[in-house]
JSON list of C-alpha atoms in Angstrom, two decimals:
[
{"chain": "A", "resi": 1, "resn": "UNK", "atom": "CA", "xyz": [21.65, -2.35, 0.62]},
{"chain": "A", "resi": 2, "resn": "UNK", "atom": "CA", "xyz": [24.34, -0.30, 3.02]},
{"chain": "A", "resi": 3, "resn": "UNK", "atom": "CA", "xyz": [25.64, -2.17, 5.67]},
{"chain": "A", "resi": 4, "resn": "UNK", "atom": "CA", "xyz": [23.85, 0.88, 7.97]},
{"chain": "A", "resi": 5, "resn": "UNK", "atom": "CA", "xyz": [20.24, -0.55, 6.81]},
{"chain": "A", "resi": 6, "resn": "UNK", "atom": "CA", "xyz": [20.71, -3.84, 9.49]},
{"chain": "A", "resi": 7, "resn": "UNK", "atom": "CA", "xyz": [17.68, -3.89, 11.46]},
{"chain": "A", "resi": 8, "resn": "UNK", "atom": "CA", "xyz": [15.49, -1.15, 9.66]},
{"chain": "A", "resi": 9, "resn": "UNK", "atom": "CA", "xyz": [12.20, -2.29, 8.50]},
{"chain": "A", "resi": 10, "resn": "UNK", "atom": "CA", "xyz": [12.76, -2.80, 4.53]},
{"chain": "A", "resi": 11, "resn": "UNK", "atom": "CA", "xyz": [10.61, -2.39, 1.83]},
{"chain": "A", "resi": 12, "resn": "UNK", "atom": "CA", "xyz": [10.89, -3.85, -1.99]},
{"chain": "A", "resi": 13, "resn": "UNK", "atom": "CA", "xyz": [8.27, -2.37, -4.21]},
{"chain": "A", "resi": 14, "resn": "UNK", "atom": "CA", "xyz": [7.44, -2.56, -7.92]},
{"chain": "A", "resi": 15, "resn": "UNK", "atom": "CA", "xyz": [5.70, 0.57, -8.77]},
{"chain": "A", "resi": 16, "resn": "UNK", "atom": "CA", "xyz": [3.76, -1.01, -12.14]},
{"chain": "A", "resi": 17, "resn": "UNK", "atom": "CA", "xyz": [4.06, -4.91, -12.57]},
{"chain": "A", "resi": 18, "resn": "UNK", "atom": "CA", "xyz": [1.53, -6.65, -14.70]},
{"chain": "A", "resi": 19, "resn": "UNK", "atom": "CA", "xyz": [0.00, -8.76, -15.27]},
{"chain": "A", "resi": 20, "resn": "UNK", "atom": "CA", "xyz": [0.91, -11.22, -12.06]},
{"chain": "A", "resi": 21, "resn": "UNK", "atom": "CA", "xyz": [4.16, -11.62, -9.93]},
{"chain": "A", "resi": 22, "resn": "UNK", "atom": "CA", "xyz": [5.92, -13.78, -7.38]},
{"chain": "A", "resi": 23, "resn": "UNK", "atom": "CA", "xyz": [9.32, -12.44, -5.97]},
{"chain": "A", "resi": 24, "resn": "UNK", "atom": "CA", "xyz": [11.68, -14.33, -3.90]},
{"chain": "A", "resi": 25, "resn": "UNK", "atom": "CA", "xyz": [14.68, -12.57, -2.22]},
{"chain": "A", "resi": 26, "resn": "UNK", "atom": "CA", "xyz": [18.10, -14.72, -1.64]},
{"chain": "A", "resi": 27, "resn": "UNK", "atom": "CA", "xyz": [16.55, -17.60, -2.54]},
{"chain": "A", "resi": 28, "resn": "UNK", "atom": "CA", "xyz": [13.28, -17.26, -0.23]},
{"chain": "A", "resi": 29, "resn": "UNK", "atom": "CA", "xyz": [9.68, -16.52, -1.08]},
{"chain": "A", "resi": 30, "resn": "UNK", "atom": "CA", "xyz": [8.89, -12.77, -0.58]},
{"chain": "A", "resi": 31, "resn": "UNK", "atom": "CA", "xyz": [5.27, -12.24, -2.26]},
{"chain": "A", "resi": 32, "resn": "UNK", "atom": "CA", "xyz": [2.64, -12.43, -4.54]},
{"chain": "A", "resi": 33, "resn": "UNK", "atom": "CA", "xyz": [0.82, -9.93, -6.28]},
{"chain": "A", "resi": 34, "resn": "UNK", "atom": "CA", "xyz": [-2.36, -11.77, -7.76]},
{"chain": "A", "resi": 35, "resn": "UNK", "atom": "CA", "xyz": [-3.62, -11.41, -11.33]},
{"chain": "A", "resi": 36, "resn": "UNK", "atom": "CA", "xyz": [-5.28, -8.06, -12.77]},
{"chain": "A", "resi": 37, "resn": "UNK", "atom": "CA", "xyz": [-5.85, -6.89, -15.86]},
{"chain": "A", "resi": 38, "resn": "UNK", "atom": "CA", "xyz": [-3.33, -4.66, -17.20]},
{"chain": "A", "resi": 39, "resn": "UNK", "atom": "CA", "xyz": [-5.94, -1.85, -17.26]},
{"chain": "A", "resi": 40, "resn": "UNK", "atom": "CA", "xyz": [-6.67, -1.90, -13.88]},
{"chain": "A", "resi": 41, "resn": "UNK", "atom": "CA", "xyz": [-4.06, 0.66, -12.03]},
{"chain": "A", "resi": 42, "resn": "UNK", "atom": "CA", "xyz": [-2.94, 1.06, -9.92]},
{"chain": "A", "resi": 43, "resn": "UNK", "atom": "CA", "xyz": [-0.58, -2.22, -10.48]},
{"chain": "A", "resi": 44, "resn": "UNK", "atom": "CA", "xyz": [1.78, -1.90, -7.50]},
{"chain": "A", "resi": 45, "resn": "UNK", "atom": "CA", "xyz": [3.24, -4.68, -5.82]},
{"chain": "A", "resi": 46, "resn": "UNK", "atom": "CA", "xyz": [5.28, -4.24, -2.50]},
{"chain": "A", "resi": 47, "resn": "UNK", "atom": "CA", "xyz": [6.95, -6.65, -0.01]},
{"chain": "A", "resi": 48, "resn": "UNK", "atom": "CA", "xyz": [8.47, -6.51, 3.10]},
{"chain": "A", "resi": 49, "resn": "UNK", "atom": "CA", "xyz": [11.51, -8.04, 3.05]},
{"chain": "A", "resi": 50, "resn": "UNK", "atom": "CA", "xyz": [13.39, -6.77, 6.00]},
{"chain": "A", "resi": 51, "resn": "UNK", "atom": "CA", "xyz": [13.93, -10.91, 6.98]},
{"chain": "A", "resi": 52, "resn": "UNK", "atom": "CA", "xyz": [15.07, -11.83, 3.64]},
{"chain": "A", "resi": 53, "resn": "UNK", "atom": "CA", "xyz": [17.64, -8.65, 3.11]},
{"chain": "A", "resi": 54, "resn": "UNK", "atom": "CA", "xyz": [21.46, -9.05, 3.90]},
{"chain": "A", "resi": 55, "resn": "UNK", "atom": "CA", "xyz": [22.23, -5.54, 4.29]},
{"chain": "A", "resi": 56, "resn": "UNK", "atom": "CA", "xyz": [25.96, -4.47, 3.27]},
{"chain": "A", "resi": 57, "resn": "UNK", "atom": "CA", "xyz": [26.07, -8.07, 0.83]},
{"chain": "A", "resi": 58, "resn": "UNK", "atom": "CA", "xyz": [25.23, -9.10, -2.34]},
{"chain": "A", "resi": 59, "resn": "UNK", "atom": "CA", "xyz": [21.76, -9.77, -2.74]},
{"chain": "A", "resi": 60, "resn": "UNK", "atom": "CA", "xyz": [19.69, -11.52, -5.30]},
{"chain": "A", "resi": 61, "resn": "UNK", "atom": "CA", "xyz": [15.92, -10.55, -6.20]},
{"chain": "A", "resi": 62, "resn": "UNK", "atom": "CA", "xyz": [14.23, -13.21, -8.67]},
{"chain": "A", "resi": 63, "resn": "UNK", "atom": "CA", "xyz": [10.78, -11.97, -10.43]},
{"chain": "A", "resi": 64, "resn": "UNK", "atom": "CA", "xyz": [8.32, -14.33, -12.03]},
{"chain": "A", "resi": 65, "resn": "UNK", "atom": "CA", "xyz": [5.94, -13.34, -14.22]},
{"chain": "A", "resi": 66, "resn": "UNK", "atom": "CA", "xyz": [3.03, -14.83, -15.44]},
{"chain": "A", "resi": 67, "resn": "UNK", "atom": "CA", "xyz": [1.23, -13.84, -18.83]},
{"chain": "A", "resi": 68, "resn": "UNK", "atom": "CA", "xyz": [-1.67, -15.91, -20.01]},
{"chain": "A", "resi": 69, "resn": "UNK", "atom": "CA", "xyz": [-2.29, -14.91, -24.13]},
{"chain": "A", "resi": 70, "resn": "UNK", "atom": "CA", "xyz": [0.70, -13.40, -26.73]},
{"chain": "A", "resi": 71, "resn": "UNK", "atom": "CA", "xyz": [-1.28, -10.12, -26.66]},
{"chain": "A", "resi": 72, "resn": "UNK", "atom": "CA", "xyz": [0.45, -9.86, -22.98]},
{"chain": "A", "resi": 73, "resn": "UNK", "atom": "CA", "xyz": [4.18, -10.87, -23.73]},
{"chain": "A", "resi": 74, "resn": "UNK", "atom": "CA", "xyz": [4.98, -7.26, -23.41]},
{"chain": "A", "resi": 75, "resn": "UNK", "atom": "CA", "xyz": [3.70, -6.78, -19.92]},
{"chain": "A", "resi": 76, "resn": "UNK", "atom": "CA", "xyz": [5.79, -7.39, -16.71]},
{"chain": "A", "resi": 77, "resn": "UNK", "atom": "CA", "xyz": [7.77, -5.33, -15.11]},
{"chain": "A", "resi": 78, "resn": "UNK", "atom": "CA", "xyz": [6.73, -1.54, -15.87]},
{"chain": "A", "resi": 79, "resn": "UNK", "atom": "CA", "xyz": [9.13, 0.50, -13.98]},
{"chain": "A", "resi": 80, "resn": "UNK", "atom": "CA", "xyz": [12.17, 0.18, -11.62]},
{"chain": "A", "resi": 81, "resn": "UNK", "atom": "CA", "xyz": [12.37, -1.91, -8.83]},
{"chain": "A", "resi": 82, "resn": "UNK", "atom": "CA", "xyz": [13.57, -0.06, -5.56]},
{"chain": "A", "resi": 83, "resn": "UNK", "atom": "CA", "xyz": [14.51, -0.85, -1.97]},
{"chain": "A", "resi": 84, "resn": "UNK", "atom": "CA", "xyz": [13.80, 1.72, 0.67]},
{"chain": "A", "resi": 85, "resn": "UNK", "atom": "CA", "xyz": [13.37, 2.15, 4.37]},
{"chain": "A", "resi": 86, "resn": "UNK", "atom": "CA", "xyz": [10.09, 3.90, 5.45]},
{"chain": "A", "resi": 87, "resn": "UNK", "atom": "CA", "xyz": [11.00, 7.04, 6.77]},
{"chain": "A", "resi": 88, "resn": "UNK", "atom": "CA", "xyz": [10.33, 7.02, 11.01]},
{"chain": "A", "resi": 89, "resn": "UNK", "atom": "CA", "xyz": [8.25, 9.72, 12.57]}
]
């Protein structure tokens, strides 16, 4: 995150996580996106973590996901993981 993101609203959002997720930002809880099956889209999970961010640092996002049978080892984490700032109007 820039150093010019302190004190915007911020955003973290996993477009397609399956098939459950916990996220914790600098070492502090950030969410939870419950179980669904992995045909049910869509499978977005989004936090706001404009507490948790250090804007213009290092910061470290930890995922956890949870699978419950071998036929879902290959879920998770679907597509990129991005940061943003909702645009103001």
């Amino acid at each position: 995150m820039p150093a010019s993101a302190k004190g915007e609203k911020t955003i973290m959002c996993i477009p397609t996580v399956e098939p459950e997720a916990w996220v914790w930002i600098n070492g502090k809880f950030a969410g939870h996106m419950p179980y669904q099956e992995a045909y049910i889209r869509p499978a977005e999970m989004e936090c706001n973590v404009t507490k948790l961010i250090h804007p213009g640092q290092v910061n470290e996002i930890a995922v956890r996901i949870q699978t419950l049978s071998p036929a879902q080892e290959a879920d998770g984490i679907l597509s990129r993981i991005f940061i943003y700032s909702p645009v103001k109007k």
